Coordinates of C-alpha atoms (C1' of nucleotides) in Angstrom, one line a residue:
Chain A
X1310 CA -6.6 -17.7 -29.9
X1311 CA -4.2 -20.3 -29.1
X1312 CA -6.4 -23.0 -29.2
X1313 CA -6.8 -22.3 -32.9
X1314 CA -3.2 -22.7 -33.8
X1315 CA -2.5 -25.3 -30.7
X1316 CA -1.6 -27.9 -33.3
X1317 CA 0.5 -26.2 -35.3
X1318 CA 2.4 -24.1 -32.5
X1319 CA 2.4 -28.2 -30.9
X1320 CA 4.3 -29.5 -34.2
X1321 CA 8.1 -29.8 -33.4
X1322 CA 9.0 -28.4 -37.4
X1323 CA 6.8 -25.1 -36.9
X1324 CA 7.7 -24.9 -33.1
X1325 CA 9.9 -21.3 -33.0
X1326 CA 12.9 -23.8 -32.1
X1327 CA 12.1 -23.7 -28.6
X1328 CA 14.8 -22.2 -26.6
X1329 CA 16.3 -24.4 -23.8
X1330 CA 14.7 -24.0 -20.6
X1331 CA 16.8 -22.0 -17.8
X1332 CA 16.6 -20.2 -14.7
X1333 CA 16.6 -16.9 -16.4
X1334 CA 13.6 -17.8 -19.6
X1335 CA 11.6 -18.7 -16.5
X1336 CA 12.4 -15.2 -15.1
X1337 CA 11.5 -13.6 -18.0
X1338 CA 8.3 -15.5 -19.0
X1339 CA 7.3 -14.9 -16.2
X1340 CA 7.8 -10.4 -15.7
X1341 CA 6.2 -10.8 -19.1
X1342 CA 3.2 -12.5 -17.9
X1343 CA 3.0 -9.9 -14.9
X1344 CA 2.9 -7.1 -17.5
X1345 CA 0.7 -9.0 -19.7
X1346 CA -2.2 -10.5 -17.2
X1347 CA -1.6 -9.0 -13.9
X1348 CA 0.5 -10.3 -11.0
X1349 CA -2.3 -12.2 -9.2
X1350 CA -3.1 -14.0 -12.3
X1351 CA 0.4 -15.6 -12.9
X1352 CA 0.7 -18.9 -12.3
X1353 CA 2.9 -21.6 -12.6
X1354 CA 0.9 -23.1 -15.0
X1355 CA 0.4 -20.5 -17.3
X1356 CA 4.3 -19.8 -17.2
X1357 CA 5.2 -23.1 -18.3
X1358 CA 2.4 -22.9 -20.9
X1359 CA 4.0 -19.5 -22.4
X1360 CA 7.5 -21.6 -22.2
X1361 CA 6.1 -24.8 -24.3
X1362 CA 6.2 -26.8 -21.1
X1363 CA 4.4 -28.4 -18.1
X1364 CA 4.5 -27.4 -14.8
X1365 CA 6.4 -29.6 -13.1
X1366 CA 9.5 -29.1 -15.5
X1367 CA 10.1 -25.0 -13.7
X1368 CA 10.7 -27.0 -10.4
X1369 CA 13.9 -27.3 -11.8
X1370 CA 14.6 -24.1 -11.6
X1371 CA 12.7 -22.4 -9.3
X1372 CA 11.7 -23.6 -5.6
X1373 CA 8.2 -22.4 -5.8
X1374 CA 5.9 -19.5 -7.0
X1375 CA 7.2 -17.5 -3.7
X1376 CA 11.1 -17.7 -4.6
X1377 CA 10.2 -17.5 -8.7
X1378 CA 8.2 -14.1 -7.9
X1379 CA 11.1 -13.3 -5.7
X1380 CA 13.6 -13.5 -8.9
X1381 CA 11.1 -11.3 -10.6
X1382 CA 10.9 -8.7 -8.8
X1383 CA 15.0 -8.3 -8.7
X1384 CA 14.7 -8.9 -12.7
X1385 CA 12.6 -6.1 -12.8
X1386 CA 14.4 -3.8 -10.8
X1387 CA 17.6 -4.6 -13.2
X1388 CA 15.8 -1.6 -15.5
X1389 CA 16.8 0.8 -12.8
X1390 CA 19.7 3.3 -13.6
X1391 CA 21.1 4.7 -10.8
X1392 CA 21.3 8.6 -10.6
X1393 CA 24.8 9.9 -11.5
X1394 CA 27.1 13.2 -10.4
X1395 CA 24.8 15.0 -13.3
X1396 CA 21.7 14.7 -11.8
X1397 CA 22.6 17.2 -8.6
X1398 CA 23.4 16.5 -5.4
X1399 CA 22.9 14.0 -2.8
X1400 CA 19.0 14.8 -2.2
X1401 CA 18.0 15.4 -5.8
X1402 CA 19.5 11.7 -6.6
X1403 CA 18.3 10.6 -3.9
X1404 CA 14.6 11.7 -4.7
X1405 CA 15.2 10.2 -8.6
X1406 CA 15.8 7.3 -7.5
X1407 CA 13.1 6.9 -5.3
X1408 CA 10.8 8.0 -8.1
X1409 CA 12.6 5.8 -10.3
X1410 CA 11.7 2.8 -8.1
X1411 CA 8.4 3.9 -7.9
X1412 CA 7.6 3.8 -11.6
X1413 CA 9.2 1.0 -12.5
X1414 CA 8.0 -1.3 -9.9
X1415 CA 4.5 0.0 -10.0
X1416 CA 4.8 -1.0 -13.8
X1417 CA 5.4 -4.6 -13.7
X1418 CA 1.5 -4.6 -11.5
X1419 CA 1.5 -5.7 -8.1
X1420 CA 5.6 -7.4 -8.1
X1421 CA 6.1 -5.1 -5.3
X1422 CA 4.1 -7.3 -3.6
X1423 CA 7.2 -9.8 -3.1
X1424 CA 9.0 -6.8 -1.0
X1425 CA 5.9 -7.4 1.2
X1426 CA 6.0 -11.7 2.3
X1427 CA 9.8 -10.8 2.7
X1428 CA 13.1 -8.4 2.3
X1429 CA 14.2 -9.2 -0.7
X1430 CA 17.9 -9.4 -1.2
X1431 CA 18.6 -10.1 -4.8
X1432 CA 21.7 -8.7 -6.6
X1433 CA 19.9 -5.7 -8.1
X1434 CA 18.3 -5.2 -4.4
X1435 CA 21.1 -4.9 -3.0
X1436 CA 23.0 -2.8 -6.0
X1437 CA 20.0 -0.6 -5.3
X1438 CA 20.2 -0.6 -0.9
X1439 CA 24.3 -0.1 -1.8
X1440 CA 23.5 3.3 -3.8
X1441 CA 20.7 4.3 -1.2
X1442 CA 22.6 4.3 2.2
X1443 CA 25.4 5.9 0.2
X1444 CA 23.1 8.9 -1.1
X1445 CA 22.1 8.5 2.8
X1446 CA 25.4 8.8 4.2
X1447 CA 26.3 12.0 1.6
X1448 CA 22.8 13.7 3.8
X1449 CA 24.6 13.3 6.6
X1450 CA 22.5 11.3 8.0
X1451 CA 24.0 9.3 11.3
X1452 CA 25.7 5.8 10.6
X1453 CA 23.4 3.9 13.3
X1454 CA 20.3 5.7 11.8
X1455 CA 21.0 4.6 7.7
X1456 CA 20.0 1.1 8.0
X1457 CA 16.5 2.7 9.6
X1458 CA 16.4 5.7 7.3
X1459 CA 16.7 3.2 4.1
X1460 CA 14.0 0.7 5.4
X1461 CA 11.7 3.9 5.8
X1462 CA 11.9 4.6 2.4
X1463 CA 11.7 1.2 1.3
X1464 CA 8.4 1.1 3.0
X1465 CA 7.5 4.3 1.3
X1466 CA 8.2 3.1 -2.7
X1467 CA 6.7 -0.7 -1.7
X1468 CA 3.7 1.2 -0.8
X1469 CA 3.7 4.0 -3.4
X1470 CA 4.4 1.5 -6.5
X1471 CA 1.4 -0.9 -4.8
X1472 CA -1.1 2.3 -5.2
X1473 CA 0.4 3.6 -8.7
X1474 CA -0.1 -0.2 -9.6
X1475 CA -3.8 -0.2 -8.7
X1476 CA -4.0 3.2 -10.0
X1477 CA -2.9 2.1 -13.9
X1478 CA -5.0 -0.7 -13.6
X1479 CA -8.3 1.2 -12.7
X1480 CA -6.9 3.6 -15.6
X1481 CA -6.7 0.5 -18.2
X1482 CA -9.8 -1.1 -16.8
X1483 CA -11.9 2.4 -17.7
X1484 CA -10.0 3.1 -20.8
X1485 CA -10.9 -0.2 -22.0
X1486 CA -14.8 0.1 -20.9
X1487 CA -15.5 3.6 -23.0
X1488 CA -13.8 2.1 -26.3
X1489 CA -10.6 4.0 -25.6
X1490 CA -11.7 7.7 -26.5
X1491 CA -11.0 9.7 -23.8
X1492 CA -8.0 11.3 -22.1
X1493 CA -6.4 8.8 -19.5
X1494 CA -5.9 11.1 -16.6
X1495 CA -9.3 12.3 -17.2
X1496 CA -10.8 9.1 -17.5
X1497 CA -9.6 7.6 -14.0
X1498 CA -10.9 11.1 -12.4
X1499 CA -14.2 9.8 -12.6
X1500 CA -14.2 6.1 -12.0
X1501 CA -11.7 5.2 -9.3
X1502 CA -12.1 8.3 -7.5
X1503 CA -15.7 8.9 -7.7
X1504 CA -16.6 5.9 -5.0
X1505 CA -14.3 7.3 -2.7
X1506 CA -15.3 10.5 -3.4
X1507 CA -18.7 9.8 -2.4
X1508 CA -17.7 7.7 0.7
X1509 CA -16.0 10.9 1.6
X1510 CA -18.4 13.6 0.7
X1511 CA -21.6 12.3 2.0
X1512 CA -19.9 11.6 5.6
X1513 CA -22.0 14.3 7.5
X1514 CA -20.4 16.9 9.8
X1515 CA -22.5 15.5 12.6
X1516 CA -20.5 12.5 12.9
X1517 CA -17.2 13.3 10.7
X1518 CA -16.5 16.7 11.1
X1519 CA -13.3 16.8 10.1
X1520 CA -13.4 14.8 7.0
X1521 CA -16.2 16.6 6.3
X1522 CA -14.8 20.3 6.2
X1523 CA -11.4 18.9 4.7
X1524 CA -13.7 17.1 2.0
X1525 CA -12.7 19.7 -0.8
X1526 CA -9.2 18.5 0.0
X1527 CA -9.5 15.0 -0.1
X1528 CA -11.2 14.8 -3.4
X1529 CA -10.1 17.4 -5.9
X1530 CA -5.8 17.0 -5.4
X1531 CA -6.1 13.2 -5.5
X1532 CA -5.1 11.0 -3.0
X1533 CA -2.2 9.6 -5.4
X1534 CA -1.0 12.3 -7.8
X1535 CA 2.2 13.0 -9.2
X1536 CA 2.4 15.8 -6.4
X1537 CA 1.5 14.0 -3.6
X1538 CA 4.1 11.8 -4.1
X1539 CA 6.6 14.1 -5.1
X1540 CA 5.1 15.9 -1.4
X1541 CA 5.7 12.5 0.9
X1542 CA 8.9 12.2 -0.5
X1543 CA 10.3 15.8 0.5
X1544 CA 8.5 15.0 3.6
X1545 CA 10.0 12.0 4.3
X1546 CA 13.8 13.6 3.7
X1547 CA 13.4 16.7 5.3
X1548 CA 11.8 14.3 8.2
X1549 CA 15.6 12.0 8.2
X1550 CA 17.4 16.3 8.4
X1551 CA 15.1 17.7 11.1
X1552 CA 14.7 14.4 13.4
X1553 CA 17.5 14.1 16.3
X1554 CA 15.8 12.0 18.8
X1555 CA 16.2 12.5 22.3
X1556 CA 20.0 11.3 23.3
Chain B
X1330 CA -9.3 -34.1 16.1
X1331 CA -12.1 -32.8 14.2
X1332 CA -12.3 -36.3 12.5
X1333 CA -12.7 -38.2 15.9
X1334 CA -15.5 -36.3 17.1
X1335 CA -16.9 -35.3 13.4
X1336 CA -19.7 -37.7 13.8
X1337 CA -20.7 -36.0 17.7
X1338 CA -21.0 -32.6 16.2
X1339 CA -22.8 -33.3 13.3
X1340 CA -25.2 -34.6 15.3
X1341 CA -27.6 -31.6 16.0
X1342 CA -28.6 -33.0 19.1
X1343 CA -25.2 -32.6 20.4
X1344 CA -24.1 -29.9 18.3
X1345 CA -23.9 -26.5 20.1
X1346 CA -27.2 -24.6 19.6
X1347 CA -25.4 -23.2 15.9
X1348 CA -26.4 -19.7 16.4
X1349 CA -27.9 -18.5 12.9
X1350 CA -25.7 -17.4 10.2
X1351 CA -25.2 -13.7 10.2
X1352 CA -22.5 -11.4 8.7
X1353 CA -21.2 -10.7 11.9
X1354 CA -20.6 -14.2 12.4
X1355 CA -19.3 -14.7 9.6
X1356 CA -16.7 -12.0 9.8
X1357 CA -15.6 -13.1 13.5
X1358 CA -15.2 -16.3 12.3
X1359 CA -12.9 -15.4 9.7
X1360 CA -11.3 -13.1 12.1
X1361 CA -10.7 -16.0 14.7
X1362 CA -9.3 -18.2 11.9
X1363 CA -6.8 -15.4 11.0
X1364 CA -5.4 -15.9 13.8
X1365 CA -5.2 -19.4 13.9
X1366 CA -4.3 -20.6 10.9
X1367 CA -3.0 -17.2 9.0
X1368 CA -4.1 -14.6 6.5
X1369 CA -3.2 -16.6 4.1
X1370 CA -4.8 -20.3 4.8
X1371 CA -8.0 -19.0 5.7
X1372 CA -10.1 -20.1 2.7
X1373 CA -14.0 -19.9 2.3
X1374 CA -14.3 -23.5 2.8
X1375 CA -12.6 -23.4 6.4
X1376 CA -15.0 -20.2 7.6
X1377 CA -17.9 -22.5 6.6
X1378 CA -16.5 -25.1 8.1
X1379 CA -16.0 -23.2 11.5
X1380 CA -19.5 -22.1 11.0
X1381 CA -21.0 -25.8 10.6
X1382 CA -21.6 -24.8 6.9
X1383 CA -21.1 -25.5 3.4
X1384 CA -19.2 -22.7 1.9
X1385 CA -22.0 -21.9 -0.6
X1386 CA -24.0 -20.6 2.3
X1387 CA -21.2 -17.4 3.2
X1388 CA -22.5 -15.8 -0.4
X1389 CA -25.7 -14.7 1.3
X1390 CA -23.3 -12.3 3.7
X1391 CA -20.4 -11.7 1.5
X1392 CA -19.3 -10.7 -2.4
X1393 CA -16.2 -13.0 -2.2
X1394 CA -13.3 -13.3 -0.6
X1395 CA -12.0 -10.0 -0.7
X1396 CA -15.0 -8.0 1.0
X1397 CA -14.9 -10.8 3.6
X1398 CA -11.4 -9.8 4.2
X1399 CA -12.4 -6.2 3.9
X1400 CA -14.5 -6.6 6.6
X1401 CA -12.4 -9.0 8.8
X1402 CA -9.9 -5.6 8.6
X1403 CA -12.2 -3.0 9.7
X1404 CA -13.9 -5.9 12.3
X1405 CA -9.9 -6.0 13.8
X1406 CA -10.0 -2.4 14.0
X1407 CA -12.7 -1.9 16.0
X1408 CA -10.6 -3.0 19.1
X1409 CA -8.1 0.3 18.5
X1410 CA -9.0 2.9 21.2
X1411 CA -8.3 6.7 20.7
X1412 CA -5.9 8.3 22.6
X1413 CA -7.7 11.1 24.6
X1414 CA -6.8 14.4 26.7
X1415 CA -4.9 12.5 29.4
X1416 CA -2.8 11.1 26.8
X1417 CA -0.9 14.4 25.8
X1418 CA -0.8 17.2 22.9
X1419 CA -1.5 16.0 19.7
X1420 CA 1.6 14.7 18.7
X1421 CA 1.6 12.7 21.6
X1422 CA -1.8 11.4 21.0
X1423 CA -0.7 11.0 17.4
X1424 CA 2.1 9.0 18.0
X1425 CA 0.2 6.4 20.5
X1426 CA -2.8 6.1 18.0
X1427 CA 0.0 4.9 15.1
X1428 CA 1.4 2.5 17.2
X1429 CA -2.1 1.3 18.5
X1430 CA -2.8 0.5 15.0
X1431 CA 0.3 -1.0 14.0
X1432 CA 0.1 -3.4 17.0
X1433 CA -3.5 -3.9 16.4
X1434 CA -3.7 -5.1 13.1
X1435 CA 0.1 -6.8 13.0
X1436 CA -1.0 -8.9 15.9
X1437 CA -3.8 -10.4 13.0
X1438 CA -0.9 -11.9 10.9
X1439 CA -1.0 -10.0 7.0
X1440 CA -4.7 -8.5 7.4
X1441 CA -3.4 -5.2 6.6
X1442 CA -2.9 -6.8 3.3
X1443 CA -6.4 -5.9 2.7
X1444 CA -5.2 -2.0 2.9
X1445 CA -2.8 -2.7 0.1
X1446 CA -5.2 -4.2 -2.5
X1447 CA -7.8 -1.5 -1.9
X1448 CA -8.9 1.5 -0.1
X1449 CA -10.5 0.4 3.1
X1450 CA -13.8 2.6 4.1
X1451 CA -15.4 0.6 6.7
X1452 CA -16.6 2.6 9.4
X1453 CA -13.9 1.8 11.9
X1454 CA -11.7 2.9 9.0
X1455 CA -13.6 5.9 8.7
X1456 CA -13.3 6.9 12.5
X1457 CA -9.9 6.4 12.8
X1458 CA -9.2 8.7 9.5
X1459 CA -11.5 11.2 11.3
X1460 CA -9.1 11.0 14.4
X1461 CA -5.7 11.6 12.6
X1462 CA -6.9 14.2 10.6
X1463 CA -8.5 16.1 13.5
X1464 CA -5.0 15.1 14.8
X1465 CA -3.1 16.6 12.3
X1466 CA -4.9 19.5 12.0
X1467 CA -4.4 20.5 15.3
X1468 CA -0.8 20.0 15.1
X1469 CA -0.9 23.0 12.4
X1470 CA -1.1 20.6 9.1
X1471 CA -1.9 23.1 6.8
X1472 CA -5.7 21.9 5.4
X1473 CA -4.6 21.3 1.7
X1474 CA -2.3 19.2 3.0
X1475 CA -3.7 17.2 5.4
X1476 CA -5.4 14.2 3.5
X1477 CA -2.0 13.6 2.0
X1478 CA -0.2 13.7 5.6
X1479 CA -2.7 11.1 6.7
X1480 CA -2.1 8.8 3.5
X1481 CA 2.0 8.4 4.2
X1482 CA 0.8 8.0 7.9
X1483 CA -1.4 4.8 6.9
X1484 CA 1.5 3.8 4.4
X1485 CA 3.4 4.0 7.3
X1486 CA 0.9 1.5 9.1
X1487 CA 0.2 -0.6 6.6
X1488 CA 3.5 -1.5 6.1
X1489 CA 4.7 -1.5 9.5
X1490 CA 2.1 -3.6 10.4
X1491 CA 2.8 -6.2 7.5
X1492 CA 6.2 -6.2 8.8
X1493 CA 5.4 -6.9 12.8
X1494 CA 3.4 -10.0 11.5
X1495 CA 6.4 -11.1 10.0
X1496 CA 8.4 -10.8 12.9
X1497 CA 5.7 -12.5 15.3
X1498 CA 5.1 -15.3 12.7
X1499 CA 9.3 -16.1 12.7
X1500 CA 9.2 -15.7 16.2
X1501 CA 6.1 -18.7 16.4
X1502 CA 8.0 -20.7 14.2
X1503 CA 11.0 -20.4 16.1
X1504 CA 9.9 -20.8 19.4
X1505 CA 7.7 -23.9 18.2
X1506 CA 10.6 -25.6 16.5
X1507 CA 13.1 -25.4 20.0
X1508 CA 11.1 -27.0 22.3
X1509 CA 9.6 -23.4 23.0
X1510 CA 12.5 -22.9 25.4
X1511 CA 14.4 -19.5 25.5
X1512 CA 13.3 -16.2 25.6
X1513 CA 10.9 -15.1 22.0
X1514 CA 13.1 -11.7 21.5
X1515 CA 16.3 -13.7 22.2
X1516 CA 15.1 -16.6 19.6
X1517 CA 14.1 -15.0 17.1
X1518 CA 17.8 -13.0 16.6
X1519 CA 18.9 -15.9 15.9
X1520 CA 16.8 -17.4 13.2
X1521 CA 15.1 -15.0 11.0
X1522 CA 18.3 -12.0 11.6
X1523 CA 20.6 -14.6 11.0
X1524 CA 20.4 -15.4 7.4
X1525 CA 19.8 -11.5 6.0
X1526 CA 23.4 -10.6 8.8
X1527 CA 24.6 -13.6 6.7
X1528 CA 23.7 -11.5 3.2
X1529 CA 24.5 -8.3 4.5
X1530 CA 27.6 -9.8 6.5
X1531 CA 29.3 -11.0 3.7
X1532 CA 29.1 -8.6 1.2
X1533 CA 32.6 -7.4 0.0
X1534 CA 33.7 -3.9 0.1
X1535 CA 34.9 -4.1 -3.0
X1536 CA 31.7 -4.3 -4.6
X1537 CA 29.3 -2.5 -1.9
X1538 CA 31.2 -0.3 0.6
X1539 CA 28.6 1.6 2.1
X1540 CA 26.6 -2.1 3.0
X1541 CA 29.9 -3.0 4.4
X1542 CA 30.9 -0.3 6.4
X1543 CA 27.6 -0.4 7.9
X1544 CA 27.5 -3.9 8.8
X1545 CA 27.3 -3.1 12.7
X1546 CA 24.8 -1.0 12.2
X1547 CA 22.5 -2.8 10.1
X1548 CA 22.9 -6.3 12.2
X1549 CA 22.5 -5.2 15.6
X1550 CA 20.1 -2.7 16.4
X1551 CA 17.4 -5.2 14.0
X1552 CA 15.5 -3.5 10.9
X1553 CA 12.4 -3.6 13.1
X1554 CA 12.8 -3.3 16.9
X1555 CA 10.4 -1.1 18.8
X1556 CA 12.9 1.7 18.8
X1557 CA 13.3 2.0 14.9
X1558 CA 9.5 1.7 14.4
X1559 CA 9.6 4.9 17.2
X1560 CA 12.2 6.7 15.4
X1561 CA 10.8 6.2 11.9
X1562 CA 7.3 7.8 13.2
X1563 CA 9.3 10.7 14.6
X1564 CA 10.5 11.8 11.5
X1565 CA 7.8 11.4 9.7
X1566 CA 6.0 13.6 12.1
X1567 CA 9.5 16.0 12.3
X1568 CA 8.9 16.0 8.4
X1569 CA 5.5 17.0 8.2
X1570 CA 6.6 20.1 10.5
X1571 CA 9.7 21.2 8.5
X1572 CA 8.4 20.9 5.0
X1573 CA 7.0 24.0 3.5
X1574 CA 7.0 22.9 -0.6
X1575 CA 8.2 25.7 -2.3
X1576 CA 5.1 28.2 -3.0
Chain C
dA1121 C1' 20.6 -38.0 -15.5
dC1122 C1' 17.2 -35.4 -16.8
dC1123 C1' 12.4 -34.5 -17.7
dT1124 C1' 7.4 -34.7 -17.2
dG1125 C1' 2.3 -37.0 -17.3
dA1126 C1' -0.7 -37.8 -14.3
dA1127 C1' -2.3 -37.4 -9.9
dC1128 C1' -3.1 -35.4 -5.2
dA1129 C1' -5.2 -32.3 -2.4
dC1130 C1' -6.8 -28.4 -2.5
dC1131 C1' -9.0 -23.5 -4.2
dG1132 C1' -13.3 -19.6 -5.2
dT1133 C1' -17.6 -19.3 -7.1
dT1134 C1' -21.9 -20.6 -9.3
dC1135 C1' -26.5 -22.6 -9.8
dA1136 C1' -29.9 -26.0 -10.2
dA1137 C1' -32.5 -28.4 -7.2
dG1138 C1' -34.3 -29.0 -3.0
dT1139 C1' -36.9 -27.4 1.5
Chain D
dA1226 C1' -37.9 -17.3 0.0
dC1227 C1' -34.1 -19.1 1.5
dC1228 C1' -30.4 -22.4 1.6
dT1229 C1' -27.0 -25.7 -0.2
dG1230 C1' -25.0 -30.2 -2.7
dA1231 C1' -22.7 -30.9 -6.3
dA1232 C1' -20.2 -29.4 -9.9
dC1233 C1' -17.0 -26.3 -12.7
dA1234 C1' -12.8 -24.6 -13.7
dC1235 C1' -9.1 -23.8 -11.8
dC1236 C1' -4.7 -23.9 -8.4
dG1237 C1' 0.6 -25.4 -6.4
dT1238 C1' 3.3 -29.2 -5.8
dT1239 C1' 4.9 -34.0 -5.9
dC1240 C1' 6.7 -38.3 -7.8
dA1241 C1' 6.6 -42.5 -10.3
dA1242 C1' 7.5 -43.7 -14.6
dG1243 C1' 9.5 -42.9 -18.7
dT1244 C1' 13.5 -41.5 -22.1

DNA sequence: ACCTGAACACCGTTCAAGT
DNA sequence: ACCTGAACACCGTTCAAGT
């Protein structure tokens, strides 16, 4: 569709007056592009395209795809409100925010990627680490062990917003196939799950025995429900309370 | 150096005996070139290339790229032994079999990337799911709960893993760049801490107090020694024994 | 001084044409 | 029947040449 209205869009008079290029339109274009085709799929061409521009002219502002998705992924998390003295006490804000992280990272595709290739320390990273070892510290939890405690849990959402990531895009990818009629819980029930599902159910007992008599378990809850992450996380906490390694 | 014997090997009286393509062979050579030249920089063209080969020729074995990789992953994990009777109870035997893994597939630079992307269900895969649930189950892992206890524990991995390549790829660089001189654990401190102790270092109480406060802390024991990646496991594991979800 | 067109050195994947 | 050369449609990044 843009090739159709390329030479209009191309004409300085209709052009919608081109805003001038900065650090953070190049940002945004680009968290837009995640959202729009999928993190893997964003390059630096078709960022500059979206901004009315070649390549070469984001080297300006932006060392390289790395450090550009690394100023993405702390835009994004700029969306996340940190839990206040309303929403309970240390642990409950402490498990909203996690969740919080969770969704709103696993929304923008794979970004969380980025926390992957390297520890990101953006402002909003750190506003977010800042609130973290201070919800930490309000546990209990020992000085020397806070630093550790907060890199486990920022394993824990890098990893849970990667799987809800690929989980809403199986979801759009079936939604889209059947025209769009059916539930969307219901329709990612049969598609994503049902390969694994038969990985895992026709493993025979012979060789597998455990998988095999746990099989009812691994299939029906969902590996990556709402519960099962709302399960790792009290997991996790009660995990940082119970722990006092050996002195 | 390729280029000054290229014309020697081509030859096929001097090049050695090419065994015939195979899957396998194709997947070990990926493998080898993981290590080599990294995750990352091994490309389609370069297996061929490895493999006297056009690239062209590695679509009779593989789908693309990403089931080559798929299979590179559970090819890596072949090499992880289970822990058996001498090696304890089952925590024990748990708690060796995770770091097994993390050290098996972190010492392949990002190949645990493939875990992130998709659902691994190679065969090794399957017989090391097989051996932590069989794991966890004797540890008293309710049944329900069990598939979900073994998905945070491969979180765990995955990540863990993704973050010991890091480490051992700063550590290379380091060591490369000084004349490979002093000790790797004592150069690498230096470089890759360095920087994030500078971020973290410098952050004024005024706006993050907690970050402050636990500067020490968070500079010298190191985000991922051995001894964090040991304590983080224990509470996971301490976790999975204290929580009883509310019935 | 700032911007960018064009080029460089790559990619993954396909398929027609060969053996 | 099997294999692959050559081509297609892309990449990220650089830099000389323009304004």
């Amino acid at each position: 569709m843009t090739d159709s209205t390329s030479h209009v869009r191309d004409n300085p008079r209709t052009r919608p007056a081109k805003a001038p290029l900065s650090r953070q339109a190049v940002l945004a274009a680009a968290l837009a592009l995640v959202d729009e085709v999928g993190y893997a799929a964003v390059t630096m061409r078709r960022v500059a395209q979206a901004l009315d521009t070649g390549p070469a002219s984001l080297y300006v502002y932006v060392a390289d795809r790395d450090e550009l998705m690394a100023g993405v992924y702390d835009l994004a998390l700029a969306a996340v409100e940190l839990p206040g003295p309303a929403d309970g006490d240390w642990r409950a804000r402490l498990e909203l925010l996690v969740s919080r992280l969770i969704a709103t990272l696993g929304g923008h595709d794979d970004i969380a990627l980025v926390a992957i290739t390297r520890v990101p320390t953006g402002p909003q990273t750190l506003r977010i680490l800042e609130e973290t070892l201070t919800l930490l510290r309000a546990g209990g939890i020992d000085d020397a062990a806070c630093p550790w405690a907060a890199d486990l849990l920022d394993q824990y959402v890098t990893s849970s917003a990667l799987e809800l990531a690929a989980r809403l895009r199986d979801q759009r990818a079936v939604t889209k196939a059947e025209g769009a009629a059916e539930a969307t819980e219901e329709a990612m029930s049969r598609a994503a799950r049902s390969e694994l599902d038969a990985v895992y159910g026709e493993l025979p007992a012979a060789t597998h025995p455990t998988i095999h008599a746990l099989r009812p378990a691994m299939t029906t809850a969902g590996r990556t429900s709402n519960t099962s992450a709302a399960w790792k996380l009290g997991v996790i906490i009660d995990g940082l309370l119970a722990h006092h390694p050996q002195p």
